[in-house]
Tab-separated table of C-alpha atoms and ligand atoms in Angstrom:
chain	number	residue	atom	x	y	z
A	1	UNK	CA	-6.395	13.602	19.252
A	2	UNK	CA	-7.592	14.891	15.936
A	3	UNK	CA	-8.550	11.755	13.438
A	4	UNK	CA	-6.883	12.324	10.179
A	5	UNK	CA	-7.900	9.706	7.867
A	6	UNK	CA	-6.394	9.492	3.858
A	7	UNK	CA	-7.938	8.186	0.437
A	8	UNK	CA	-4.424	6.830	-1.413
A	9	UNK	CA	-5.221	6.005	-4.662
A	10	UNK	CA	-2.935	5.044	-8.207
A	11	UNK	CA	-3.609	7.164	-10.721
A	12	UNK	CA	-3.187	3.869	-13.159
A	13	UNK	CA	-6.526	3.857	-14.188
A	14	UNK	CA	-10.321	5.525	-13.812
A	15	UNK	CA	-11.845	4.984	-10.393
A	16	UNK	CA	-14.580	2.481	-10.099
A	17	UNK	CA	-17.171	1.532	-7.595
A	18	UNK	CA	-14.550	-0.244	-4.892
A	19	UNK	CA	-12.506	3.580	-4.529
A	20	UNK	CA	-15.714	5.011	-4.367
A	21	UNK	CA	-16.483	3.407	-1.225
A	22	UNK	CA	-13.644	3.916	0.034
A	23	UNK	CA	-13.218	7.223	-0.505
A	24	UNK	CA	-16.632	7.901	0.636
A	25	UNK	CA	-16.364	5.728	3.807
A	26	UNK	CA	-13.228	7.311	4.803
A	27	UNK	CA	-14.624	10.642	4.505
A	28	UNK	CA	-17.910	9.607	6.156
A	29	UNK	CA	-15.866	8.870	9.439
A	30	UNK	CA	-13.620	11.479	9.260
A	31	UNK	CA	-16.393	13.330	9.296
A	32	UNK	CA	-18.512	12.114	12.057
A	33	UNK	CA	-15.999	12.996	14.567
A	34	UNK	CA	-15.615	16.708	12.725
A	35	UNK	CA	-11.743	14.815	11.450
A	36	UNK	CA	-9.837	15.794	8.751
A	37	UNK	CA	-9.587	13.635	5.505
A	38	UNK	CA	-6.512	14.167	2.934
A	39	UNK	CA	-6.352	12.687	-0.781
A	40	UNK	CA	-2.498	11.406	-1.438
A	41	UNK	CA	-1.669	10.509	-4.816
A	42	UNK	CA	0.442	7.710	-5.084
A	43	UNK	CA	2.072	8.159	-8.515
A	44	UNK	CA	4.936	6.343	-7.843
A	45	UNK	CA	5.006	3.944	-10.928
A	46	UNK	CA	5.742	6.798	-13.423
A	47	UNK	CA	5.184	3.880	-16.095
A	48	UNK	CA	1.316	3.086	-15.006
A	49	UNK	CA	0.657	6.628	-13.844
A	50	UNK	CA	-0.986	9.468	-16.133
A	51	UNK	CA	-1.661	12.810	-15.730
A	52	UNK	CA	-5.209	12.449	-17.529
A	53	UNK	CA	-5.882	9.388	-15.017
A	54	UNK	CA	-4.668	12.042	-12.020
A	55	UNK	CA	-7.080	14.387	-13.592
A	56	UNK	CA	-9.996	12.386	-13.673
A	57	UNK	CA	-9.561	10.922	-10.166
A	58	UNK	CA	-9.902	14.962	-8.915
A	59	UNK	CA	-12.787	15.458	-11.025
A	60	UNK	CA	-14.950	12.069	-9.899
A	61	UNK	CA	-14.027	12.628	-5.923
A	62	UNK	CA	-15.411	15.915	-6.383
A	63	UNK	CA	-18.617	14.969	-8.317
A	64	UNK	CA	-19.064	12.780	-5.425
A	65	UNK	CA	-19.117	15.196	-3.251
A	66	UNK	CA	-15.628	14.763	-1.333
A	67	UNK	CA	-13.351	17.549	-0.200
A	68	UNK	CA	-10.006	17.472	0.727
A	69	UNK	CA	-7.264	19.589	2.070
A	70	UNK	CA	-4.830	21.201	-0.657
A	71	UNK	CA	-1.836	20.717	-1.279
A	72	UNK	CA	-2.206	16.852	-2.317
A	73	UNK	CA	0.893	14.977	-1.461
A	74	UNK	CA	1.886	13.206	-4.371
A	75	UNK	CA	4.340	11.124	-4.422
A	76	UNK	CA	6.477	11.486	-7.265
A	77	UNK	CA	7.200	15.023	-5.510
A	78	UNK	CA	8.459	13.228	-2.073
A	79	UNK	CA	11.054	10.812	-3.208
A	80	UNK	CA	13.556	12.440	-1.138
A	81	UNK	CA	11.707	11.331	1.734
A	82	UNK	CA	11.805	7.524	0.611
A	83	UNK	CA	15.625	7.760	0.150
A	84	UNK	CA	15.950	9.258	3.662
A	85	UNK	CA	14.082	6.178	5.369
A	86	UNK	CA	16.434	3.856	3.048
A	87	UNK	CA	19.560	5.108	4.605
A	88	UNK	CA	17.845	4.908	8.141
A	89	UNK	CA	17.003	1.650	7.838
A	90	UNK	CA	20.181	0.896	5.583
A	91	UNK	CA	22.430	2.432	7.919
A	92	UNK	CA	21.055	-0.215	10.957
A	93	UNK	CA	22.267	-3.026	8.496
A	94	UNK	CA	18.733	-4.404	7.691
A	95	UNK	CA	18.920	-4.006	3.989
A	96	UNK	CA	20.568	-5.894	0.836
A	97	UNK	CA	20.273	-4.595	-2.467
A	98	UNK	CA	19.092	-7.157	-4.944
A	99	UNK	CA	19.654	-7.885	-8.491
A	100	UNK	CA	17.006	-10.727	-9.400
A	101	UNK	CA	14.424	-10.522	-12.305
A	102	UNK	CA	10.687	-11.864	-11.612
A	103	UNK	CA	12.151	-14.984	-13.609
A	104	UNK	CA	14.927	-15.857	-11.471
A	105	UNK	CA	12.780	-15.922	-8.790
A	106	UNK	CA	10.264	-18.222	-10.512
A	107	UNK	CA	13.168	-20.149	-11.346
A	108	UNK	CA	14.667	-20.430	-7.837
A	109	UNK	CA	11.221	-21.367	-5.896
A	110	UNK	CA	10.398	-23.975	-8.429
A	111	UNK	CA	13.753	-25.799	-8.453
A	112	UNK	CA	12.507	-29.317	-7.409
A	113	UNK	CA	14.283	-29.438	-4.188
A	114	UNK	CA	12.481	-26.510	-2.928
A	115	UNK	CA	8.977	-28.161	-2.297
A	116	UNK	CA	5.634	-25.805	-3.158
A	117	UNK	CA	6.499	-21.990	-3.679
A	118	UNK	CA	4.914	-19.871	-0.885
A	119	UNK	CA	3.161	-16.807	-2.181
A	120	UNK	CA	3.067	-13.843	-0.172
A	121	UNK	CA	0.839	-10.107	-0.527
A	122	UNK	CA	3.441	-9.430	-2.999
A	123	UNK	CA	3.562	-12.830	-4.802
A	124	UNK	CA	6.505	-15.309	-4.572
A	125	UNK	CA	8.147	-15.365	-1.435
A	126	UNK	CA	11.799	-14.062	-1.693
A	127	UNK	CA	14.349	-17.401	-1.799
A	128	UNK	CA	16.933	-14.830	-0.716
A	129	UNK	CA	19.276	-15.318	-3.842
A	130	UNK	CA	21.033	-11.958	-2.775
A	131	UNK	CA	20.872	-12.217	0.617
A	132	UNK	CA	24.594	-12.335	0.972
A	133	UNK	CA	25.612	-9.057	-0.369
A	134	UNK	CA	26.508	-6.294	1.313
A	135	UNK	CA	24.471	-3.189	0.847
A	136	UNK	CA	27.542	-0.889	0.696
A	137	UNK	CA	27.877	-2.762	-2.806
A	138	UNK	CA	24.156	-2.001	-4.045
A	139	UNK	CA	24.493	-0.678	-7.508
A	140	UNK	CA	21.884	1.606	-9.719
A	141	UNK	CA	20.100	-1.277	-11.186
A	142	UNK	CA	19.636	-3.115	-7.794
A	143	UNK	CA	16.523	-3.194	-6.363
A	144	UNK	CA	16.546	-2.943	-2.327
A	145	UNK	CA	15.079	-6.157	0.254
A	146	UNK	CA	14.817	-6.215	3.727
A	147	UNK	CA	16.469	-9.025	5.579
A	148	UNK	CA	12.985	-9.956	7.242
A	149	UNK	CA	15.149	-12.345	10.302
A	150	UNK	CA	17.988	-9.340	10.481
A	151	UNK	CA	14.618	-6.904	11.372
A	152	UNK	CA	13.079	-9.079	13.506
A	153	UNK	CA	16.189	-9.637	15.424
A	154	UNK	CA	16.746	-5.796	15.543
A	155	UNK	CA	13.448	-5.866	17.952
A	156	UNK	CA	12.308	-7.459	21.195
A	157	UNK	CA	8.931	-8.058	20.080
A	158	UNK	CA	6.923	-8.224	16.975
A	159	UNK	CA	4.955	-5.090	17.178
A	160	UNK	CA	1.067	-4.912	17.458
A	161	UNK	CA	-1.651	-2.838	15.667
A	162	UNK	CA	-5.285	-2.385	16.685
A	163	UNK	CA	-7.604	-3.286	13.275
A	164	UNK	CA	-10.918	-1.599	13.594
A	165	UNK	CA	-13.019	-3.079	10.236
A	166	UNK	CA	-14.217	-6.618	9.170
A	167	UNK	CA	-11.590	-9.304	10.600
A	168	UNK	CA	-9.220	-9.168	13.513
A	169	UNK	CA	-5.720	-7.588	13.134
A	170	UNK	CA	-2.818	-10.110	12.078
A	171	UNK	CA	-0.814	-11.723	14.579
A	172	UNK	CA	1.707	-12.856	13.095
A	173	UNK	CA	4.783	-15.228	14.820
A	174	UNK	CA	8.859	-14.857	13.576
A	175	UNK	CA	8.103	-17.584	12.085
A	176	UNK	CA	5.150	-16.663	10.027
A	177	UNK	CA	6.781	-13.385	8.952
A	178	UNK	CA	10.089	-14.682	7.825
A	179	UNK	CA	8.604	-17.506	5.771
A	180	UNK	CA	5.270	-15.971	4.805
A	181	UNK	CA	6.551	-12.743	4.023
A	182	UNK	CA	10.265	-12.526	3.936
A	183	UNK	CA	12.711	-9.968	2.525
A	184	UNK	CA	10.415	-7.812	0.991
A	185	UNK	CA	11.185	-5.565	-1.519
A	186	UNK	CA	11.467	-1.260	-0.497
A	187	UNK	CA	12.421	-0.006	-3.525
A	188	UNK	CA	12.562	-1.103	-7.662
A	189	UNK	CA	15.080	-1.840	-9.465
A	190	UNK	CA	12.666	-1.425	-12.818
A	191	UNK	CA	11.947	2.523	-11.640
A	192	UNK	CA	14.564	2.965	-8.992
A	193	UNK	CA	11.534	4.322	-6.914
A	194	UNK	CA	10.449	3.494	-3.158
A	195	UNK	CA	8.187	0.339	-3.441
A	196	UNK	CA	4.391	0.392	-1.747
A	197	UNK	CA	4.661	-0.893	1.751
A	198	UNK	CA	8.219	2.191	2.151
A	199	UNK	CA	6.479	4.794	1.039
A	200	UNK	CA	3.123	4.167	2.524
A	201	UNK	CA	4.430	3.610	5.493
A	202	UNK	CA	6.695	6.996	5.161
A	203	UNK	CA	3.667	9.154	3.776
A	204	UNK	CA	1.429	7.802	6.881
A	205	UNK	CA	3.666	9.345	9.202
A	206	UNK	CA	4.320	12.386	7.365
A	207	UNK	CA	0.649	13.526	6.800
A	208	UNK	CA	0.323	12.472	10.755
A	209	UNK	CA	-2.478	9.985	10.047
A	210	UNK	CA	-4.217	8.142	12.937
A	211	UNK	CA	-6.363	6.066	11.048
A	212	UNK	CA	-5.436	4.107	7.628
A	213	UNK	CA	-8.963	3.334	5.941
A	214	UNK	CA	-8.868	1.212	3.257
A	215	UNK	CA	-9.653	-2.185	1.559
A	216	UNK	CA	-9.203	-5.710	3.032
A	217	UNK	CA	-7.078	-6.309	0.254
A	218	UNK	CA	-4.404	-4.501	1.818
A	219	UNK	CA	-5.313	-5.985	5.406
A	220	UNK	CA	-2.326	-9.068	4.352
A	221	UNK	CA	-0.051	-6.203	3.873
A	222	UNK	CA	-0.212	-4.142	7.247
A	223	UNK	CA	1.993	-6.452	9.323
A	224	UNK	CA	4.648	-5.138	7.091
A	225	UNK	CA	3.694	-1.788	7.773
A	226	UNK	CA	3.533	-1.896	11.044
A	227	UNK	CA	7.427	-3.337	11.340
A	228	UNK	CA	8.446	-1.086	9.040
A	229	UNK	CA	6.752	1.799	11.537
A	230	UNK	CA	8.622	0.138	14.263
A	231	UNK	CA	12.010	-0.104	12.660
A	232	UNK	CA	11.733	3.457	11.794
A	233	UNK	CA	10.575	4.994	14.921
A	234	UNK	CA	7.283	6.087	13.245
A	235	UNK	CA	3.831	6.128	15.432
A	236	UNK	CA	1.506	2.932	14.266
A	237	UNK	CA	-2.153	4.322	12.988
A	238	UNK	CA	-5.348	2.228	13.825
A	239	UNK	CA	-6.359	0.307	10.503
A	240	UNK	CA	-9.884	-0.074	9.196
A	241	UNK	CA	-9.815	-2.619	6.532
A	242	UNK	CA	-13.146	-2.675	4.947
A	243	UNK	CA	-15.142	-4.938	2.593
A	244	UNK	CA	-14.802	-5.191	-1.006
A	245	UNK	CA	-16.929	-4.080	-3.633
A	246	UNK	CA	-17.603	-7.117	-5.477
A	247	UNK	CA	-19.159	-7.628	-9.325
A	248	UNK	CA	-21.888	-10.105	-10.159
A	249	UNK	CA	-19.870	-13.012	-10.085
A	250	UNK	CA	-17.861	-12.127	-6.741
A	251	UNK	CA	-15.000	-10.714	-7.971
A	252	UNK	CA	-13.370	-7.931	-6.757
A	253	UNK	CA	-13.345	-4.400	-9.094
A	254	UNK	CA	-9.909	-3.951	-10.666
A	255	UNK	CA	-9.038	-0.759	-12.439
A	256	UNK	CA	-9.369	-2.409	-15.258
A	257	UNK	CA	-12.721	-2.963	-14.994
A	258	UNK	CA	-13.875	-0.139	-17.376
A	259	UNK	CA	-17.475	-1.070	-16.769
A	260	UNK	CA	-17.563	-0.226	-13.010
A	261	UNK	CA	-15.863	3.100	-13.865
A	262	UNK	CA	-17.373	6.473	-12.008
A	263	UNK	CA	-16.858	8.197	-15.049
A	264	UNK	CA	-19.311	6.142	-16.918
A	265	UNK	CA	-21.987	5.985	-14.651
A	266	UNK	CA	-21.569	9.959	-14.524
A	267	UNK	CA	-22.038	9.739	-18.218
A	268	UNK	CA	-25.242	7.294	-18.178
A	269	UNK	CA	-27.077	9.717	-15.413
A	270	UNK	CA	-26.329	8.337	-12.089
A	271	UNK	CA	-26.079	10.685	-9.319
A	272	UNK	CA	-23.470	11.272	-6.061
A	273	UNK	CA	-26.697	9.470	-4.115
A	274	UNK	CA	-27.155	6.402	-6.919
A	275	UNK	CA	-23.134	5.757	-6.498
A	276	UNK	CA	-23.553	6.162	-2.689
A	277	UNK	CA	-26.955	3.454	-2.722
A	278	UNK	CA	-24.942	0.821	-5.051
A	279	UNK	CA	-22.447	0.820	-2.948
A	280	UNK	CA	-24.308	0.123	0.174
A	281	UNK	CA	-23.962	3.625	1.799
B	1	LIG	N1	-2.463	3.170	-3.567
B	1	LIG	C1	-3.092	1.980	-3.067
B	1	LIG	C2	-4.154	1.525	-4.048
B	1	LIG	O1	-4.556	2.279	-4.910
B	1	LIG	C3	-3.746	2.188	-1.716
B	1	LIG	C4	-2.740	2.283	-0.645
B	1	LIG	C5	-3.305	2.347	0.781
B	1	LIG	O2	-4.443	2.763	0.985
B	1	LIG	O3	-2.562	2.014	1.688
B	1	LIG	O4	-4.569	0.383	-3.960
């Protein structure tokens, strides 16, 4: 089997230290075993997403020293993809479409009755306002949830996924899925565009990956993943979550950390082998 690793970045802002090493690192192992390593654009968020940001991304993985195969998938050009998995997994009854704002959320988890909101990796847990509806009724402005219980029920066991980086892969029980995670959202109803977990999971599969490299913030995320996989008959990669790239005080890099930006160590001097040293490679 060929190892065909990915480097899935936002173009929302200018790559820093942390995508560095993970770019690097996924390109490092691909590699070593003479693999193949893809780029994937995920430019889903048309609001967040720039074409200057895109451009930039190109330019710093190749002063790096990175190369990729061409074409790039991006994902703004693969919707119809996204739409195909949501009448797959729309058509087995496993999805509601959803009309709540951020705020009726907040407002539903923090009605006193409802003892300490739960946060999941994508914030509040879903109280499952809209659980009820049908999906044949889901409108334009609806966003669409997966009934976590209906999904689980769909299956005879939770599936499994081998983790190869820095903690043990997530076992999680019914339980732990349908009240830490719940009915999680697979596509806006702000952009009316597939949501992360759908159309990584879709992408995965389409540019045949067999291992997803990529940070241990994502590692809370992958359980999702991996059901989704399941539910849509899609093979399950091996996942290498690896450390963060941390600042002085600890904290992880966020895009908008403009300090850590490539582009302006490029501009002070540094070199491919300076980015590849601070980052512990
Ligand atoms: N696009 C995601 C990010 O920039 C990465 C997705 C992934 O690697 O699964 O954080």
């Amino acid at each position: 089997m060929t190892f065909i690793t990915r480097f899935a970045p936002s173009p929302t802002g200018p790559l820093h230290l942390g995508h560095a090493y993970s770019a690097l690192l996924a390109f490092d192992m691909a590699r070593a075993v003479q693999g193949r390593f893809l780029l994937r654009i995920e430019d889903t968020d048309a609001a967040r997403c720039t074409p200057a940001f895109e451009a930039q991304t190109y330019d710093d993985l190749a002063w790096l020293g990175l190369t990729w195969e061409t074409p790039v998938l991006r994902q703004s050009d693969t919707t119809a993809a996204y739409d195909a998995a949501i009448t797959q997994l729309g058509d087995m009854g496993l999805l509601y479409p959803c009309s709540c704002t951020r705020g009726d959320i907040r407002r539903a988890v923090s009605a006193p009755q409802e003892g300490t909101p739960l946060l999941g990796p994508d914030g509040l847990v879903y109280p499952g306002i809209c659980r009820h509806r049908a999906w044949q009724d889901r409108t334009d402005t609806d966003a669409v949830r997966l009934n976590m219980a209906k999904a689980l029920n769909s299956l005879e066991d939770i599936p499994q996924y081998i983790e190869t980086g820095c903690h043990p892969a997530l076992r999680l029980t019914r339980a732990q899925l349908e009240q830490e995670i719940g009915d999680v959202v697979l596509a806006r109803r702000d952009t009316k565009t597939a949501a992360y977990h759908l159309s990584v999971v879709v992408d995965d599969a389409a540019q045949g990956i067999t291992h997803v490299i990529r940070g241990e913030d994502l590692a809370s995320a992958t359980p999702i993943h991996v059901l989704l996989q399941t539910l849509l008959g899609l093979p399950t990669p091996i996942y290498h979550h690896h450390r963060l790239i941390r600042d002085a005080a600890g904290k992880r890099l966020a895009k908008r950390d403009d300090a850590r930006a490539i582009a302006l160590y490029r501009a002070e001097g540094a070199t491919p082998a300076d980015i590849r040293a601070m980052v512990g490679l």
